[in-house]
Coordinates of C-alpha atoms in Angstrom, one line a residue:
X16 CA -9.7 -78.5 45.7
X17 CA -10.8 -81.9 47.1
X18 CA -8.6 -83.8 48.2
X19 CA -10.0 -87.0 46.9
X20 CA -11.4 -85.7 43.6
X21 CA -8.8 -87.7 41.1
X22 CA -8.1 -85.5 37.9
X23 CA -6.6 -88.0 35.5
X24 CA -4.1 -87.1 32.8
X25 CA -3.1 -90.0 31.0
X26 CA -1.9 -90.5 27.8
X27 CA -3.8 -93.2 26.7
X28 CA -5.7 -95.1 27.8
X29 CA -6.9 -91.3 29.0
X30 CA -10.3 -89.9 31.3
X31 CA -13.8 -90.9 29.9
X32 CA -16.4 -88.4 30.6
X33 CA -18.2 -89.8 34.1
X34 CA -21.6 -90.0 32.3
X35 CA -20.5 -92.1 29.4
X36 CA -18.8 -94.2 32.8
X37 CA -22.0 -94.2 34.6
X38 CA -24.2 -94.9 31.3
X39 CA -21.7 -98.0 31.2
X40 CA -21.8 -99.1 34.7
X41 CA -25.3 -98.3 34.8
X42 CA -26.1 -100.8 31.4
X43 CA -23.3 -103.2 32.3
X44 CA -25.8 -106.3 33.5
X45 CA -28.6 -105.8 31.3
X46 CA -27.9 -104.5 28.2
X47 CA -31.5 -102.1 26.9
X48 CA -33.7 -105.1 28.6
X49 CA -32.0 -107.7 26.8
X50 CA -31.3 -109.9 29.4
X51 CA -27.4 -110.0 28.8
X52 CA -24.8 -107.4 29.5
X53 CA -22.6 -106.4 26.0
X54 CA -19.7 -108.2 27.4
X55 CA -21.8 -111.4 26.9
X56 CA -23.4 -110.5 23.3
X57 CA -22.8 -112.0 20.5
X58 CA -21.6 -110.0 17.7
X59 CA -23.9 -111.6 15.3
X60 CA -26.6 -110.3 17.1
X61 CA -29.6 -108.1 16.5
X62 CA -28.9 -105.8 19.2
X63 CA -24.9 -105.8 19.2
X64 CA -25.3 -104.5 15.5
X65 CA -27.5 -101.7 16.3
X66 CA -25.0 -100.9 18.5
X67 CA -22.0 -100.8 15.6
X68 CA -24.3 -99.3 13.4
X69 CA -24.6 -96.5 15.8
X70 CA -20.8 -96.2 16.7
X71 CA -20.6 -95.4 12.7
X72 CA -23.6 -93.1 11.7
X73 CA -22.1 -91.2 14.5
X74 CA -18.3 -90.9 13.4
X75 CA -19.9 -90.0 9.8
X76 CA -21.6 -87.9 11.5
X77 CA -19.2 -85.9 13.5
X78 CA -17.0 -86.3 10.8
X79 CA -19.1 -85.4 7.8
X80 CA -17.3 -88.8 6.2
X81 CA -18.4 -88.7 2.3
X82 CA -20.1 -91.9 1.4
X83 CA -17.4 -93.6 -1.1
X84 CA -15.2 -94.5 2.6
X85 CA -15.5 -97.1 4.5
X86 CA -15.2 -97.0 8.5
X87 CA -14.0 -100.4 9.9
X88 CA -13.2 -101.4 13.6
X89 CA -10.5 -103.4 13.8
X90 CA -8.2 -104.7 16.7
X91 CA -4.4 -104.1 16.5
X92 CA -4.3 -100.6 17.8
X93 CA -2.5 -98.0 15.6
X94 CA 0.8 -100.1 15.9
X95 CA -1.4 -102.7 14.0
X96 CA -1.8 -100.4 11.3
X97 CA 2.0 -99.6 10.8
X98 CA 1.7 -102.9 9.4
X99 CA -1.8 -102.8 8.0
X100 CA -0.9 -99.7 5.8
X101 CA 1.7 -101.0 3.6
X102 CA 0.8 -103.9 3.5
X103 CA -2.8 -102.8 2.0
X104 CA -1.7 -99.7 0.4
X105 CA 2.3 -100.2 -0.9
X106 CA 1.8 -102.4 -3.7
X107 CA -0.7 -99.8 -5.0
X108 CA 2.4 -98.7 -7.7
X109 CA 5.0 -101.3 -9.0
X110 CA 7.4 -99.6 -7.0
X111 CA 6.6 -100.5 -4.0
X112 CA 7.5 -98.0 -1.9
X113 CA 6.1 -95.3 0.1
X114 CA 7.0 -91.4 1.5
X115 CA 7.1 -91.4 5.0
X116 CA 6.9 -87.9 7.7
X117 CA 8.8 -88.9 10.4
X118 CA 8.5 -86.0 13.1
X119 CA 8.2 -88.1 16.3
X120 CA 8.5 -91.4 17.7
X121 CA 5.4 -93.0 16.6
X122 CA 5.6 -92.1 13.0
X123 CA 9.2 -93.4 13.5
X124 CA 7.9 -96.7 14.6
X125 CA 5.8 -96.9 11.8
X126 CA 8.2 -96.2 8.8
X127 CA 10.1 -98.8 10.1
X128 CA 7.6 -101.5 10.2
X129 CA 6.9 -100.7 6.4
X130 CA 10.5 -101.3 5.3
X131 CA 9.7 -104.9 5.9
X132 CA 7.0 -104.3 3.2
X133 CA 8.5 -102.1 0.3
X134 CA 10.9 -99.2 0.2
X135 CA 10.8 -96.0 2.6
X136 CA 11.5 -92.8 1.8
X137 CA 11.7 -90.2 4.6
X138 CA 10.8 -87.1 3.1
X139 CA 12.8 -84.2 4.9
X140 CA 16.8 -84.1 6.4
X141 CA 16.6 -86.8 9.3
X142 CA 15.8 -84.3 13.0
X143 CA 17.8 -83.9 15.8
X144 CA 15.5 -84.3 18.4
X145 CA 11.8 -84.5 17.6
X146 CA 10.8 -80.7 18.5
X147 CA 9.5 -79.8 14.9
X148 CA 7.4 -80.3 11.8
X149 CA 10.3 -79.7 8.7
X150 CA 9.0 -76.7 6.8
X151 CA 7.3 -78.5 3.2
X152 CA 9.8 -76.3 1.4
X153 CA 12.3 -79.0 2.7
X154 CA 10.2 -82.1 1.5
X155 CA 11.4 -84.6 -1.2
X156 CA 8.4 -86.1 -2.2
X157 CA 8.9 -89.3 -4.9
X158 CA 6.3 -89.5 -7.5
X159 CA 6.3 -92.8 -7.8
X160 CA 5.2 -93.7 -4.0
X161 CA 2.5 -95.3 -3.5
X162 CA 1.2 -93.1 -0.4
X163 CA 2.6 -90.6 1.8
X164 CA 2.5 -90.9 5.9
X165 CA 2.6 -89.0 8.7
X166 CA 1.4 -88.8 12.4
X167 CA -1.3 -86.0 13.1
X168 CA 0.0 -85.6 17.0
X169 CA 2.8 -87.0 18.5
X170 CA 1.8 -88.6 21.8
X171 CA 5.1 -88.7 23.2
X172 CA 7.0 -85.9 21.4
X173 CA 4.0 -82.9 21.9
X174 CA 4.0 -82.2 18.3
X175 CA 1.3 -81.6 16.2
X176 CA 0.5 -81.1 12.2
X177 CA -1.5 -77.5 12.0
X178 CA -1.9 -78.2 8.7
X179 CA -2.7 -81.1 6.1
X180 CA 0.4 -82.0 4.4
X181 CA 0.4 -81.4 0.5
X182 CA 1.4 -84.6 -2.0
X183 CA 0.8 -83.6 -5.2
X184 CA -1.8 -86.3 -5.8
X185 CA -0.6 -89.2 -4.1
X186 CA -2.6 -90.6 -1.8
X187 CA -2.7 -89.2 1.8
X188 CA -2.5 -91.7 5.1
X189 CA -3.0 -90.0 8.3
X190 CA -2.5 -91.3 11.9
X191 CA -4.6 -89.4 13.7
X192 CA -4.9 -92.0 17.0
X193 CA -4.4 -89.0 20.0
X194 CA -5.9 -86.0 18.1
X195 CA -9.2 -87.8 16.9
X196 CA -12.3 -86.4 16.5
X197 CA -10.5 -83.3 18.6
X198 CA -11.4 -81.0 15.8
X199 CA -13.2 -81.3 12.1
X200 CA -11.2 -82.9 9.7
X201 CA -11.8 -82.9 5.9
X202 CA -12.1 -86.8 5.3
X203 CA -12.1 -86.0 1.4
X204 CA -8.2 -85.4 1.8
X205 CA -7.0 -88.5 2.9
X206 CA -7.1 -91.9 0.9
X207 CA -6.7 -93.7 5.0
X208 CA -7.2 -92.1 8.5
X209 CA -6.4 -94.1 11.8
X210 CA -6.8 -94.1 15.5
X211 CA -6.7 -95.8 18.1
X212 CA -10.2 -95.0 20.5
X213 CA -8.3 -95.0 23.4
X214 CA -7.4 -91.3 24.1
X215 CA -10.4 -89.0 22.4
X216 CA -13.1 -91.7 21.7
X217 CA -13.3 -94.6 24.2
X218 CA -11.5 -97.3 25.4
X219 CA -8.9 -99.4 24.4
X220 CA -9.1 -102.1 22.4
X221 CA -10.8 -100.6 19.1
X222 CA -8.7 -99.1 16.1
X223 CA -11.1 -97.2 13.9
X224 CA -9.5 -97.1 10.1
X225 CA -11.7 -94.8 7.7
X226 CA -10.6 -96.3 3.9
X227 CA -11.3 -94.7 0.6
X228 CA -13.0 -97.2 -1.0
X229 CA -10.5 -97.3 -4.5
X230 CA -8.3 -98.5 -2.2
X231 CA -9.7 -101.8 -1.4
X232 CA -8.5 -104.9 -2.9
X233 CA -4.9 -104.0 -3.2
X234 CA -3.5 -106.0 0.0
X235 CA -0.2 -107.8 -0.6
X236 CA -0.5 -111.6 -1.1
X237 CA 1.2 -112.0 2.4
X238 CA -1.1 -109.5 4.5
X239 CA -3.1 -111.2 6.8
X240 CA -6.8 -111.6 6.5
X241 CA -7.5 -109.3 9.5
X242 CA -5.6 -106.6 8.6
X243 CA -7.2 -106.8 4.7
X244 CA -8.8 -104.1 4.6
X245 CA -11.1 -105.5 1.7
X246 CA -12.3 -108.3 3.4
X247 CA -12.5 -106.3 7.0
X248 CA -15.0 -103.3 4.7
X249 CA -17.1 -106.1 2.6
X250 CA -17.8 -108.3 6.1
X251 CA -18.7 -104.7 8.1
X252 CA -16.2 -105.1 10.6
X253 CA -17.2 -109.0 11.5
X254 CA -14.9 -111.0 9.2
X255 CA -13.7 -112.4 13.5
X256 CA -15.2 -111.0 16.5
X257 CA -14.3 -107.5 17.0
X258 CA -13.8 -106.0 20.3
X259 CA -17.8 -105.5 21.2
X260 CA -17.5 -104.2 24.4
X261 CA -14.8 -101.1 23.0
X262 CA -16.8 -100.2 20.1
X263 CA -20.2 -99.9 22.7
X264 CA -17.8 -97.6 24.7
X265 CA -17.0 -95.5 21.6
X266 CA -20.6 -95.2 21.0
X267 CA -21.4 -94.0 24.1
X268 CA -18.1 -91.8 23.9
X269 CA -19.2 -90.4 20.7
X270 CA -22.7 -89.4 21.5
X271 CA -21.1 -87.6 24.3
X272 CA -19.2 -85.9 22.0
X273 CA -21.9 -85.1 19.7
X274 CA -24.0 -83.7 22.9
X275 CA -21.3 -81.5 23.8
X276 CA -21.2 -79.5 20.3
X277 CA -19.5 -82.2 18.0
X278 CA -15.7 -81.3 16.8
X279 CA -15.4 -77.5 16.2
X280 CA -16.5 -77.3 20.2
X281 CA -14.0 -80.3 21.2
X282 CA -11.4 -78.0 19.3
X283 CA -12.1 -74.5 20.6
X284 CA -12.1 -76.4 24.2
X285 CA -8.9 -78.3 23.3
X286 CA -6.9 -74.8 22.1
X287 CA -8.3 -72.9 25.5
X288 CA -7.2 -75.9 27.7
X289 CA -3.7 -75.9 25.8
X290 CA -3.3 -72.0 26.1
X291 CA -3.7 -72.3 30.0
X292 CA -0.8 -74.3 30.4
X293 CA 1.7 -72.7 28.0
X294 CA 0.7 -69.6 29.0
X295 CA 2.0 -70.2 32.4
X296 CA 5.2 -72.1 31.1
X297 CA 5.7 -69.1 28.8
X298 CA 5.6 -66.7 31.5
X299 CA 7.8 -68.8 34.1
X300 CA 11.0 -67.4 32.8
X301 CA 12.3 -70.3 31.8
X302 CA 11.7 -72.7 35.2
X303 CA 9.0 -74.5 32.9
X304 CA 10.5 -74.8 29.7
X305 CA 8.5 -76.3 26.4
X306 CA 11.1 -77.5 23.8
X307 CA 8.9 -77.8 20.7
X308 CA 8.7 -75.3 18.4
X309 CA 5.5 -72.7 19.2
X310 CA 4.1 -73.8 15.3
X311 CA 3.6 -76.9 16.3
X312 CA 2.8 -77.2 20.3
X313 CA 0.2 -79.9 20.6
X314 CA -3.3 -79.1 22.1
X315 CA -3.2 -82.7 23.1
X316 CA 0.0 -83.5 24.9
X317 CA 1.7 -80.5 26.5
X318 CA 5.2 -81.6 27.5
X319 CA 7.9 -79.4 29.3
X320 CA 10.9 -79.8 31.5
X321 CA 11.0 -78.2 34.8
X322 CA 13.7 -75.8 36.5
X323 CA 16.1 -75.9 33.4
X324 CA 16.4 -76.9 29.2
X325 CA 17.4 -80.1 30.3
X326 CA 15.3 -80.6 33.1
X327 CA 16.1 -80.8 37.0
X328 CA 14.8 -84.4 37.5
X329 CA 14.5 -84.0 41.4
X330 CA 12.4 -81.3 40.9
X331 CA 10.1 -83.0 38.4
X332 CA 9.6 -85.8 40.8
X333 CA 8.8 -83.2 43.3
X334 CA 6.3 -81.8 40.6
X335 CA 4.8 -85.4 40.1
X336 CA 4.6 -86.1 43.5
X337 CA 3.1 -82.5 44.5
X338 CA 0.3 -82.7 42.2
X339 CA -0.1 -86.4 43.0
X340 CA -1.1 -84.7 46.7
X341 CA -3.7 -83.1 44.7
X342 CA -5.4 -85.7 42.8
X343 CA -3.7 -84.6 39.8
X344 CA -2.0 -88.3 38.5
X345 CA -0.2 -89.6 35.1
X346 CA 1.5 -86.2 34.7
X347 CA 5.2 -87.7 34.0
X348 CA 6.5 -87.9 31.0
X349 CA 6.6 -90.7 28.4
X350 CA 10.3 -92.9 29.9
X351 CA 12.0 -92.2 26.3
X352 CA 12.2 -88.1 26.8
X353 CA 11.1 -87.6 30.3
X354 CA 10.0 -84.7 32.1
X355 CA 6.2 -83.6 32.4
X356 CA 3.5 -84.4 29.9
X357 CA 0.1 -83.2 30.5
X358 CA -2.7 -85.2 28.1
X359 CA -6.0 -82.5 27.4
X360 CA -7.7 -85.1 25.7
X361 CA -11.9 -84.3 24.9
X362 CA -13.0 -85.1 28.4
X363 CA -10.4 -83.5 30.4
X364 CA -12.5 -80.3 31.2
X365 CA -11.5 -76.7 31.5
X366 CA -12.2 -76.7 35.4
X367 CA -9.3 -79.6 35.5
X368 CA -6.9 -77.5 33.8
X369 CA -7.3 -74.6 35.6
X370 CA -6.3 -76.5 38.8
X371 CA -2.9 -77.7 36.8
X372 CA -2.7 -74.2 35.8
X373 CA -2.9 -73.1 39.8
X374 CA -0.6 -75.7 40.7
X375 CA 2.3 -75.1 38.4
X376 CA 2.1 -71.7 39.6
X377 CA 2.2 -72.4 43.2
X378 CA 5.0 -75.1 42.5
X379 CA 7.2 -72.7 41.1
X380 CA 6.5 -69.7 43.7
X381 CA 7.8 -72.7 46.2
X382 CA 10.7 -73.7 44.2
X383 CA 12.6 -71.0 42.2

C-alpha cells in the first residue's frame, strides 16, 4: 500500500468522497459563474436557493420522503435536537412525558436533556454496559406518552437497531445522525427523523430534521424560535441564516450518493465492508474481541478490544500506532469505552477496508 495514501476512519466528522472534495475545491472561488464563492452567498439569494432546493429534492429523493413531511436544515447538531424534540413534540399529550430507548450513550444523553422538559420513561430494565438492544418483549411502553425515542446507531457504543421499533401508535422519533441515508428507510414510520450530516452526508455544521407535518405548531411556550420546528418548516429553513456552505456540501454529498446507486447500494456496501472486519475478529480466537451482541453489530462503527475481553491497552496503542504507519488514522476508540473503533461510513470504500482487514491480520500474526 502507499505509504502516503491517508485512509481516514473517523467517526464524525468522517471521509467525504474525493470527487465531492474536488467538485468543492474546484467551485470554491466562483460559485457556477457567479462571481462569488458559496461561502460568500447570501442565503436570500437566487442561486444559494437553488442550491437548498437541490439538497432537498435529493434527500426526498433517496429517501422516497412522502409529501405531508417537511425537511428542514437546522444548526445545533443532533445534541440540538435532544432539546428540540421535547420541546416541540412533549406537550403533544397533557401528560407531558415521553418513552425513551436508551441503548447507548447518545440516546442516553438525549433522555436526559428531555427530563428538563416533561417526564421520561425509559422503556426496558436499565443495561449494564451498552452491548445490546433489550428484546421488545421486555418494553414498558406508556400509552399516554407523547412519543417514543431511540438512537438508530450508536456512534460510540457499535450498536445498531435492525429493526423499526413498534409503539402501538404513538408517534415514532428516530436519531438516525451516523447511519443516515446508509440504507432505505420507510419515512411513513416515523412522526421525526434526525441527523447530523457529518458522518454519511457531508460536513459538519448541518442537522437535517424530516417532521411529519401534524406535528407542527405544538412547541412548548419556552422553545426557542430556532429550534421551532413550525416556524423553521413555514420559513424553508431561513427563519436565521443557516449553515450555507454545509448544506452545498450535502448536496454535493448526496448527488454522489445518488450516482453511486442511492441507499440499497450504500447498504449492501455498508454490510460487505462490516462483514470484512468481524469476520477477521470472529476468527482471531479471541485476540480481537467484539463485545456487542452479533443482533445488533453496527455496519457503521465496528468496535473491539484487542488481545483480551477487557482489552490489553499497550497493545491497542501498538495497533493505533501500527496502522498509523500505514495511513490508516482515527482508529481509537471513543475516550469513554476505549479500545478500537473503526467508522465504514458511505465513502469509506471496500478497497479501504480490505487494507484494515490485511492489517489486523498481520498485527495479530506479529503479536499473539
Amino acid at each position: 500500500m502507499d505509504q502516503k495514501q491517508t485512509i481516514y476512519f473517523g467517526a464524525g466528522p468522517a471521509k467525504i468522497a474525493q470527487s465531492v472534495l474536488l467538485q468543492a475545491q474546484q467551485e470554491l472561488l466562483n460559485y457556477s459563474g457567479s462571481g462569488i464563492s458559496v461561502l460568500e452567498m447570501s442565503h436570500r439569494s437566487a442561486d444559494f436557493n437553488k442550491i437548498l432546493n437541490k439538497s432537498e429534492s435529493l434527500l426526498r429523493e433517496l429517501w422516497n420522503i412522502p409529501e405531508n413531511y417537511k425537511v428542514m436544515f437546522l444548526q445545533g447538531g443532533g445534541s440540538g435536537q435532544f432539546s428540540g424534540v421535547p420541546l416541540n413534540l412533549i406537550g403533544l399529550k397533557e401528560d407531558k412525558c415521553a418513552d425513551y430507548l436508551v441503548t447507548g450513550t447518545w440516546s442516553s444523553k438525549a433522555a436526559k436533556e428531555a427530563e428538563k422538559y416533561g417526564k421520561v420513561n425509559i422503556v426496558h430494565p436499565k443495561l449494564d454496559a451498552y452491548t445490546k438492544i433489550p428484546d421488545p418483549s421486555s418494553w414498558t411502553l406508556n400509552p399516554s406518552a407523547s412519543y417514543v425515542y431511540y438512537c438508530a446507531n450508536e456512534t460510540v457504543n457499535g450498536v445498531e437497531y435492525n429493526f423499526t421499533p413498534e409503539t402501538n401508535g404513538t408517534i415514532l422519533v428516530c436519531d438516525m445522525s451516523s447511519n443516515f441515508m446508509s440504507r432505505p428507510v420507510d419515512v411513513s414510520k416515523f412522526g421525526v427523523i434526525f441527523g447530523g450530516a457529518q458522518k454519511n452526508i457531508g460536513c459538519a455544521g448541518v442537522t437535517v430534521v424530516i417532521v411529519r407535518e401534524d406535528l407542527l405548531g405544538h412547541a412548548l411556550k419556552e422553545c426557542p424560535i430556532v429550534l421551532d420546528y413550525k416556524v423553521q418548516a413555514e420559513m424553508n429553513s431561513l427563519y436565521n441564516t443557516p449553515p450555507c456552505f454545509s448544506i452545498y456540501i450535502m448536496g454535493l454529498v448526496l448527488e454522489w450518493t445518488k450516482n453511486n446507486g442511492g441507499c440499497a447500494a450504500m447498504e449492501a456496501l455498508s454490510k460487505q465492508k462490516s462483514s470484512m472486519i468481524y469476520d477477521v475478529i470472529n476468527a482471531s480466537g479471541d485476540f480481537y474481541v467484539c463485545p456487542v451482541d452479533t443482533a445488533c453489530r453496527s455496519r457503521m462503527n465496528v468496535t473491539f478490544r484487542v488481545g483480551k475481553k477487557e482489552g490489553d491497552e499497550a497493545l491497542e496503542k501498538k495497533f493505533v500506532e501500527g496502522a498509523s504507519k500505514l495511513g490508516m488514522m482515527a482508529l481509537k476508540g471513543h475516550r469513554s469505552v476505549g479500545g478500537i473503533r473503526v467508522s465504514l461510513y458511505n465513502s469509506i470504500t471496500v478497497e479501504e477496508t480490505e487494507a484494515l482487514a490485511a492489517f489486523m491480520k498481520e498485527f495479530q500474526k506479529e503479536h499473539q
